[in-house]
């Protein structure tokens, strides 16, 4: 449905419409004409490459950029020597920024060999004024820069770029706009992310996301349901509902609705077999959500519940608004109500003022909750956040030692948790050919564990029963026991 815009029917010789998304469709049609003319004149096709550098929300944005470029007539490629390359950036930690500068250096080399090449930057990092200054000064070969709030007008910006020779910069400080019905090109035919909300209002003291993604805005449930129905008719069996804090979904809508209620409605959609969501803030996780998950046949047995720290004092400094005890209680309640659930988490080491004793408390929580997996990050100072101004930054050597210690414990609990399923037969959605052995395919269990089984392409996108034969730390080697997915109603 989203990709069915008949651009050739749009009259591009009139003034552009003022309403969205009609305006963007008009500019897509204009770009398309330009691309066609170029191709005819030069006897070659124009290629475009979208590079995603951030989280799942950025990945979803990248699919929108790809959809727009495809509609504008470009061939889509993964080759960064393309005629149009766009980096969709992340700025959550400093190393994400460093990667962008490295990548730009390489792109400049390609541009010297292809004078037609245009380089564009968008995403979270572009919402920082200091970054824009640096790019203007030291990376003047960049052709187009825009931010997170005006990504919906990419087609219009692309047209401006094609019609001019100068660097174009368009950054908005914030927006309350949500533009529906733009084209999207998915990376996987059988699974898809769906934004249910944008932005974040939590202002955890270390985090830059609320500054670069703006205030929290929820999409109308009807729009979400309609999008999912469209995806189902296009072959999608697994969806992931995306938001920085899905547990506060819907609170600010004119007709408020809870996240749990949204899940109930999504569950009713025929053809959807698996439902995932990301990310849950512990402070807003309701009993209603646990109840809905417990009785659901489609919601996956996986909850990503970022802990950040196991020390109440650090949590307070982080502005997380829960204590160590509250987190432990919550995790225990979830495990009691939904015994086969996998709980994964994010942890930051080296937040200002963190002592070895605080870290021990974090490690203790890891041992008690027995996380099925955890992403551990070294604290990165983000200019403009309250934590960046805190005086007691932790010395690097202490952070490094603490990080290594934590990682060991995290790996221990994860191994222990994953190995519990040895010998079981569970359903897996087969996602692709195994990267190291093309006689095998790789699938994902409802609880997010990876399993590799002998098989071929024909299994991709199907939910099959697999026997979990050998546990290799964080993943399984197994075999398919049952291909008949008709008899199963669920993805569990
Ligand atoms: N909205 C999500 C997190 C998005 S950012 C949530 O609240 O759970 C993903 C993860 O990056 C966070 O959970 C946190 O662990 C990490 N992170 C965010 N800012 C960071 C910083 N300044 N330094 C290190 N890690 C950070
Ligand atoms: Fe950042 Fe906190 Fe918002 Fe997550 S909830 S995006 S960590 S401010
Ligand atoms: Fe995601 Fe990075 Fe932006 S984590 S929201 S892409 S800063």
XYZ file of C-alpha atoms and ligand atoms in Angstrom:
533
model
C 0.000 0.000 0.000
C 2.721 2.486 0.937
C 4.662 1.743 -2.181
C 1.700 2.044 -4.491
C 1.930 5.714 -5.364
C 1.501 6.309 -9.049
C 4.131 8.988 -9.475
C 3.694 9.102 -13.224
C 0.177 10.489 -12.730
C 1.446 13.540 -10.841
C 1.605 16.779 -12.821
C 5.092 18.116 -12.049
C 4.666 21.263 -14.104
C 2.285 22.835 -11.593
C 3.152 24.417 -8.240
C 3.963 21.840 -5.482
C 1.018 20.957 -3.201
C 1.201 22.370 0.327
C -0.212 19.311 2.152
C 1.750 16.201 3.119
C 2.376 13.578 1.935
C 1.154 14.873 -1.481
C 3.979 17.419 -1.482
C 6.643 14.746 -1.069
C 5.037 12.557 -3.733
C 5.250 15.551 -6.090
C 8.977 15.998 -5.384
C 9.607 12.271 -5.786
C 8.014 12.525 -9.217
C 10.245 15.508 -10.066
C 13.388 13.640 -8.970
C 12.270 10.633 -10.970
C 12.025 12.715 -14.133
C 15.480 14.179 -13.440
C 16.990 10.715 -12.892
C 15.399 9.370 -16.093
C 16.667 12.322 -18.119
C 20.155 11.887 -16.676
C 20.159 8.205 -17.526
C 19.039 8.839 -21.079
C 21.628 11.527 -21.622
C 24.534 9.601 -20.071
C 23.567 6.058 -21.010
C 23.935 4.628 -17.516
C 21.733 4.000 -14.476
C 22.091 6.065 -11.304
C 22.815 4.193 -8.088
C 22.055 5.117 -4.476
C 23.300 3.654 -1.206
C 21.796 4.149 2.275
C 24.133 3.389 5.196
C 22.495 2.861 8.562
C 24.702 3.581 11.567
C 22.236 3.590 14.477
C 19.580 1.702 16.398
C 16.428 -0.027 15.163
C 14.644 3.291 14.918
C 17.337 4.596 12.625
C 17.182 1.356 10.669
C 13.485 1.943 10.099
C 14.224 5.517 8.959
C 16.806 4.098 6.554
C 14.102 1.898 5.027
C 12.046 5.050 4.439
C 15.012 6.788 2.790
C 15.533 3.730 0.602
C 11.848 3.691 -0.353
C 11.998 7.333 -1.397
C 15.207 6.861 -3.413
C 13.758 3.828 -5.193
C 10.636 5.847 -6.061
C 12.867 8.656 -7.279
C 14.238 6.200 -9.834
C 17.591 5.221 -8.314
C 18.945 1.664 -8.358
C 19.603 0.649 -4.754
C 23.044 -0.766 -3.967
C 25.200 -1.494 -0.926
C 28.255 -0.187 -2.751
C 29.408 3.090 -1.230
C 30.844 4.197 -4.567
C 27.261 4.945 -5.682
C 26.115 8.239 -7.239
C 24.164 9.134 -4.108
C 25.319 7.972 -0.677
C 23.518 8.889 2.527
C 24.821 8.123 6.027
C 22.033 7.863 8.606
C 24.008 8.692 11.734
C 23.851 7.919 15.467
C 25.306 9.990 18.287
C 24.439 8.014 21.414
C 28.125 7.469 22.229
C 31.182 9.302 20.969
C 32.525 6.294 19.052
C 29.380 6.472 16.873
C 30.434 10.005 15.848
C 34.029 8.984 15.200
C 32.807 6.282 12.816
C 30.966 8.897 10.766
C 34.081 11.054 10.321
C 36.085 7.971 9.285
C 33.426 6.978 6.793
C 33.304 10.510 5.351
C 37.029 10.362 4.624
C 36.495 7.218 2.560
C 33.502 8.705 0.745
C 35.565 11.733 -0.239
C 37.995 9.356 -1.958
C 35.120 7.826 -3.956
C 33.768 11.262 -4.818
C 37.073 12.308 -6.348
C 36.756 9.402 -8.775
C 33.041 10.013 -9.507
C 32.295 13.721 -9.989
C 28.544 12.968 -10.219
C 28.580 11.601 -6.687
C 26.485 13.350 -4.011
C 27.050 12.743 -0.305
C 24.279 13.280 2.241
C 24.161 13.082 6.038
C 21.106 12.735 8.248
C 20.058 11.228 11.565
C 20.673 11.982 15.207
C 24.226 13.348 14.983
C 23.047 16.098 12.637
C 20.884 17.587 15.385
C 24.032 18.807 17.160
C 25.108 22.328 16.253
C 28.817 21.616 16.890
C 28.735 18.727 14.414
C 27.260 20.920 11.683
C 29.976 23.523 12.249
C 32.688 20.879 11.997
C 31.267 19.443 8.776
C 30.931 22.875 7.176
C 34.524 23.626 8.055
C 36.349 20.356 7.451
C 34.074 18.247 5.260
C 32.872 20.775 2.713
C 32.463 18.040 0.083
C 29.191 16.973 1.781
C 26.223 18.022 -0.382
C 23.150 17.636 1.816
C 22.527 17.628 5.565
C 19.213 17.233 7.358
C 18.103 16.027 10.767
C 15.662 13.693 12.470
C 12.644 16.009 12.539
C 12.382 16.680 8.813
C 13.282 13.276 7.392
C 9.761 13.145 5.935
C 10.776 15.888 3.473
C 13.758 13.969 2.104
C 12.219 13.893 -1.404
C 11.931 17.679 -1.399
C 15.504 18.104 -0.169
C 16.767 15.644 -2.760
C 15.071 17.669 -5.471
C 16.632 20.897 -4.173
C 20.003 19.167 -4.232
C 19.625 17.865 -7.780
C 18.579 21.327 -8.943
C 21.477 23.186 -7.301
C 25.236 23.042 -6.821
C 25.678 24.287 -3.261
C 25.709 22.513 0.108
C 22.168 22.251 1.493
C 21.598 22.224 5.231
C 18.128 21.950 6.744
C 17.908 21.153 10.458
C 14.773 21.621 12.563
C 14.979 22.046 16.323
C 11.845 20.039 17.055
C 8.540 19.035 15.521
C 5.081 17.876 16.457
C 4.533 16.522 12.957
C 4.049 12.868 12.045
C 3.752 12.385 8.301
C 2.059 9.119 7.290
C 2.058 7.211 4.013
C 5.533 7.714 2.610
C 7.137 4.835 0.716
C 9.223 2.300 2.641
C 11.550 -0.381 1.302
C 12.099 -3.155 3.828
C 15.364 -4.939 4.361
C 13.631 -8.248 5.144
C 10.506 -9.351 3.265
C 9.162 -11.351 6.235
C 9.787 -9.062 9.212
C 9.533 -5.375 9.851
C 9.946 -2.666 12.461
C 7.102 -0.196 12.950
C 7.403 3.116 14.714
C 4.654 3.491 17.256
C 6.131 6.648 18.765
C 8.949 9.101 18.198
C 11.184 11.053 20.568
C 11.691 10.692 24.311
C 10.661 12.704 27.380
C 12.698 10.872 29.986
C 15.924 12.846 30.018
C 18.111 10.193 31.616
C 21.011 12.403 32.650
C 23.641 10.685 30.438
C 21.535 10.442 27.311
C 21.477 12.655 24.233
C 18.470 11.015 22.572
C 15.808 13.446 23.941
C 17.866 16.351 22.554
C 18.307 14.894 19.087
C 14.969 13.099 18.707
C 12.732 15.673 20.362
C 9.618 15.268 22.479
C 7.626 12.100 22.698
C 4.896 11.755 20.050
C 2.705 8.674 19.640
C 1.147 7.624 16.372
C -2.601 7.033 16.268
C -3.407 3.351 16.891
C -5.495 3.237 13.687
C -2.475 4.319 11.624
C -0.302 1.655 13.268
C -2.904 -1.081 12.706
C -3.379 -0.014 9.088
C 0.378 -0.113 8.496
C 0.633 -3.598 10.022
C -2.274 -4.865 7.916
C -0.482 -3.567 4.844
C 2.701 -5.345 5.907
C 0.855 -8.630 6.451
C -0.606 -8.489 2.975
C 2.939 -7.948 1.763
C 4.216 -11.148 3.425
C 5.371 -9.954 6.860
C 4.922 -12.466 9.709
C 6.933 -10.796 12.477
C 6.747 -7.184 13.564
C 8.704 -5.154 16.069
C 6.936 -2.150 17.578
C 9.523 0.588 18.036
C 9.842 3.473 20.476
C 12.391 4.795 22.995
C 9.942 3.965 25.756
C 7.044 1.922 24.429
C 5.524 1.628 27.896
C 4.455 5.251 27.787
C 2.876 4.853 24.336
C -0.442 6.588 23.799
C -0.531 8.631 26.993
C -0.510 11.933 25.143
C -2.949 11.088 22.371
C -6.257 12.984 22.257
C -7.904 9.632 22.965
C -5.336 8.064 25.282
C -4.638 4.340 24.992
C -2.163 2.151 26.866
C 0.636 0.166 25.250
C -0.953 -3.029 26.564
C -4.210 -2.120 24.815
C -2.334 -1.426 21.572
C -0.772 -4.895 21.856
C -4.225 -6.448 22.340
C -5.376 -4.793 19.138
C -2.257 -5.770 17.202
C -2.692 -9.367 18.345
C -6.113 -9.433 16.629
C -4.560 -8.799 13.226
C -4.833 -11.969 11.227
C -1.620 -13.156 9.602
C 0.762 -11.671 12.170
C 2.539 -14.538 13.863
C 5.065 -12.840 16.075
C 5.059 -9.506 17.875
C 8.162 -7.947 19.406
C 8.715 -4.510 20.901
C 11.592 -2.271 21.960
C 12.398 -0.590 24.367
C 10.680 -0.894 27.732
C 11.540 1.557 30.474
C 11.240 -0.244 33.839
C 9.537 2.726 35.500
C 6.529 2.521 33.156
C 6.120 -1.237 32.803
C 2.533 -1.973 33.912
C 0.876 -5.063 35.373
C -1.532 -4.777 32.472
C 1.393 -5.333 30.061
C 2.578 -8.410 31.967
C -0.971 -9.748 31.872
C -1.293 -9.191 28.121
C 2.087 -10.817 27.461
C 1.267 -13.765 29.669
C -1.899 -14.647 27.770
C -0.715 -13.725 24.313
C -0.078 -16.374 21.701
C 1.858 -14.006 19.478
C 3.952 -11.713 21.685
C 7.458 -13.137 21.801
C 8.924 -14.449 25.026
C 11.486 -11.681 25.211
C 11.651 -8.441 27.132
C 14.442 -5.907 26.761
C 14.467 -4.056 30.064
C 17.434 -1.691 30.385
C 18.877 -1.670 33.892
C 21.714 0.868 33.311
C 22.961 0.432 36.899
C 22.211 -1.776 39.884
C 23.033 0.952 42.411
C 20.100 3.028 43.630
C 22.336 6.014 44.164
C 23.665 5.916 40.606
C 20.163 5.298 39.256
C 19.058 8.451 41.016
C 21.921 10.428 39.485
C 20.997 8.940 36.129
C 17.393 10.170 36.599
C 16.062 6.695 35.869
C 13.292 6.993 38.467
C 13.432 3.454 39.879
C 15.541 1.872 42.599
C 17.598 -1.288 42.592
C 14.882 -2.989 44.678
C 12.083 -1.893 42.364
C 13.962 -3.283 39.367
C 14.612 -6.597 41.117
C 10.982 -6.877 42.165
C 9.803 -6.135 38.651
C 12.143 -8.695 37.074
C 11.057 -11.292 39.612
C 7.382 -10.602 38.951
C 7.911 -10.950 35.203
C 9.793 -14.230 35.572
C 7.107 -15.548 37.945
C 4.223 -14.654 35.637
C 5.922 -15.632 32.360
C 8.428 -18.362 33.274
C 9.760 -18.978 29.763
C 10.585 -15.319 29.127
C 14.081 -14.098 28.282
C 15.048 -10.798 29.900
C 17.836 -8.791 28.288
C 19.260 -5.460 29.332
C 21.599 -2.505 28.780
C 24.194 -1.494 31.366
C 26.460 1.544 31.495
C 29.824 1.329 33.301
C 31.660 4.431 34.459
C 28.830 6.891 34.972
C 30.158 9.919 36.929
C 30.583 9.110 40.610
C 30.339 5.331 40.136
C 32.440 3.581 42.780
C 33.661 -0.031 42.757
C 30.928 -0.686 45.325
C 28.256 0.638 42.925
C 29.589 -1.667 40.256
C 29.409 -4.625 42.659
C 25.736 -3.795 43.140
C 25.215 -3.868 39.394
C 26.992 -7.219 39.170
C 24.810 -8.492 41.981
C 21.652 -7.546 40.055
C 23.022 -9.329 36.965
C 23.527 -12.479 39.058
C 20.080 -12.264 40.638
C 18.083 -11.510 37.504
C 20.248 -13.839 35.376
C 19.958 -11.804 32.222
C 19.657 -13.838 29.062
C 21.831 -11.267 27.360
C 23.139 -7.805 28.181
C 24.633 -4.989 26.155
C 27.322 -3.330 28.226
C 28.555 0.165 27.391
C 31.329 2.336 28.676
C 29.882 5.685 29.718
C 30.419 8.295 27.033
C 30.210 11.976 27.875
C 27.622 13.714 25.683
C 27.887 17.491 25.515
C 24.720 19.221 26.667
C 23.493 16.409 28.940
C 23.421 16.977 32.742
C 25.907 14.133 33.357
C 28.538 15.803 31.159
C 28.692 18.652 33.674
C 29.121 16.361 36.686
C 32.501 16.724 38.276
C 33.329 13.253 39.490
C 34.043 11.565 36.132
C 35.527 8.082 36.693
C 39.185 7.440 35.751
C 39.576 5.403 32.566
C 41.557 2.549 34.128
C 38.867 1.988 36.765
C 36.148 1.993 34.109
C 38.036 -0.478 31.937
C 38.663 -2.911 34.818
C 35.020 -2.669 35.944
C 33.781 -3.186 32.409
C 35.815 -6.367 31.982
C 34.598 -7.736 35.305
C 30.975 -7.019 34.462
C 31.307 -8.539 31.005
C 32.534 -11.819 32.471
C 29.539 -12.111 34.787
C 27.123 -11.108 32.037
C 28.558 -13.825 29.805
C 28.273 -16.404 32.576
C 24.588 -15.738 33.243
C 23.791 -15.511 29.541
C 25.447 -18.892 28.867
C 23.636 -20.443 31.781
C 20.272 -19.094 30.641
C 20.693 -20.009 26.979
C 21.881 -23.551 27.776
C 18.656 -24.254 29.706
C 16.874 -24.990 26.446
C 19.222 -27.796 25.386
C 17.245 -30.683 23.853
C 13.946 -28.770 23.548
C 11.934 -28.464 20.351
C 10.832 -24.861 19.752
C 9.643 -22.727 16.872
C 12.143 -20.595 14.982
C 11.617 -17.994 12.301
C 14.281 -18.687 9.672
C 15.880 -15.362 8.762
C 18.652 -16.140 6.300
C 21.498 -18.294 5.043
C 24.187 -18.881 7.684
C 27.006 -16.396 7.173
C 29.787 -18.975 7.530
C 28.244 -22.109 6.065
C 25.845 -21.948 3.144
C 24.425 -25.397 3.829
C 22.881 -23.996 7.011
C 20.222 -21.379 7.716
C 19.889 -19.130 10.744
C 16.707 -18.718 12.724
C 15.490 -16.944 15.818
C 13.451 -18.400 18.662
C 10.610 -16.492 20.244
C 12.968 -15.726 23.157
C 15.428 -14.161 20.675
C 18.043 -16.957 20.863
C 19.738 -17.750 17.568
C 19.736 -21.278 16.162
C 21.576 -22.590 13.102
C 20.066 -25.572 11.278
C 20.849 -27.428 8.033
C 18.581 -26.037 5.327
C 18.299 -23.870 2.264
C 16.725 -20.671 0.971
C 13.273 -22.211 0.769
C 13.028 -21.978 4.567
C 13.666 -18.242 4.773
C 10.704 -16.353 6.215
C 9.049 -19.519 7.558
C 8.395 -20.521 11.138
C 9.480 -24.134 11.645
C 10.013 -26.433 14.633
C 13.644 -26.973 15.485
C 15.368 -29.271 17.905
C 18.023 -27.451 19.957
C 20.780 -30.040 19.833
C 24.030 -28.351 20.828
C 24.404 -25.176 22.848
C 27.437 -23.134 21.788
C 27.444 -20.413 24.418
C 25.025 -17.881 23.021
C 23.518 -19.861 20.151
C 22.395 -23.357 19.190
C 23.113 -25.790 16.420
C 19.997 -27.847 15.767
C 17.830 -29.404 13.104
C 14.352 -28.888 11.715
C 11.839 -31.385 13.079
C 8.650 -30.106 11.511
C 8.067 -28.001 8.447
C 4.312 -27.883 8.676
C 3.517 -24.416 9.862
C -0.155 -24.661 8.850
C -1.115 -26.531 11.983
C 0.440 -23.925 14.195
C -1.407 -20.760 14.868
C 1.299 -18.949 16.708
C 4.930 -18.053 16.462
C 5.763 -19.284 19.938
N 15.440 4.301 25.057
C 16.230 3.205 25.392
C 17.698 3.355 25.122
C 18.209 3.990 23.909
S 19.936 4.220 23.850
C 16.053 2.961 26.873
O 15.855 3.852 27.628
O 16.176 1.840 27.230
C 20.521 2.560 24.031
C 21.437 2.365 25.177
O 22.606 3.130 25.007
C 20.908 2.792 26.532
O 20.081 1.847 27.114
C 22.173 3.004 27.329
O 22.569 1.828 27.991
C 23.201 3.350 26.265
N 23.619 4.761 26.377
C 22.855 5.848 26.214
N 23.593 6.961 26.424
C 24.847 6.559 26.731
C 26.066 7.230 27.074
N 26.129 8.539 27.159
N 27.170 6.473 27.309
C 27.106 5.129 27.252
N 25.996 4.451 26.946
C 24.868 5.145 26.695
Fe 17.768 7.944 26.570
Fe 16.539 7.462 28.828
Fe 15.118 8.254 26.716
Fe 16.213 5.825 26.767
S 14.607 6.588 28.145
S 16.261 7.281 25.092
S 18.116 6.151 27.859
S 16.642 9.451 27.824
Fe 19.154 5.556 17.925
Fe 21.612 6.486 18.071
Fe 19.666 8.106 17.502
S 20.709 4.998 19.384
S 17.857 7.284 18.461
S 20.380 6.372 16.288
S 21.388 8.571 18.789
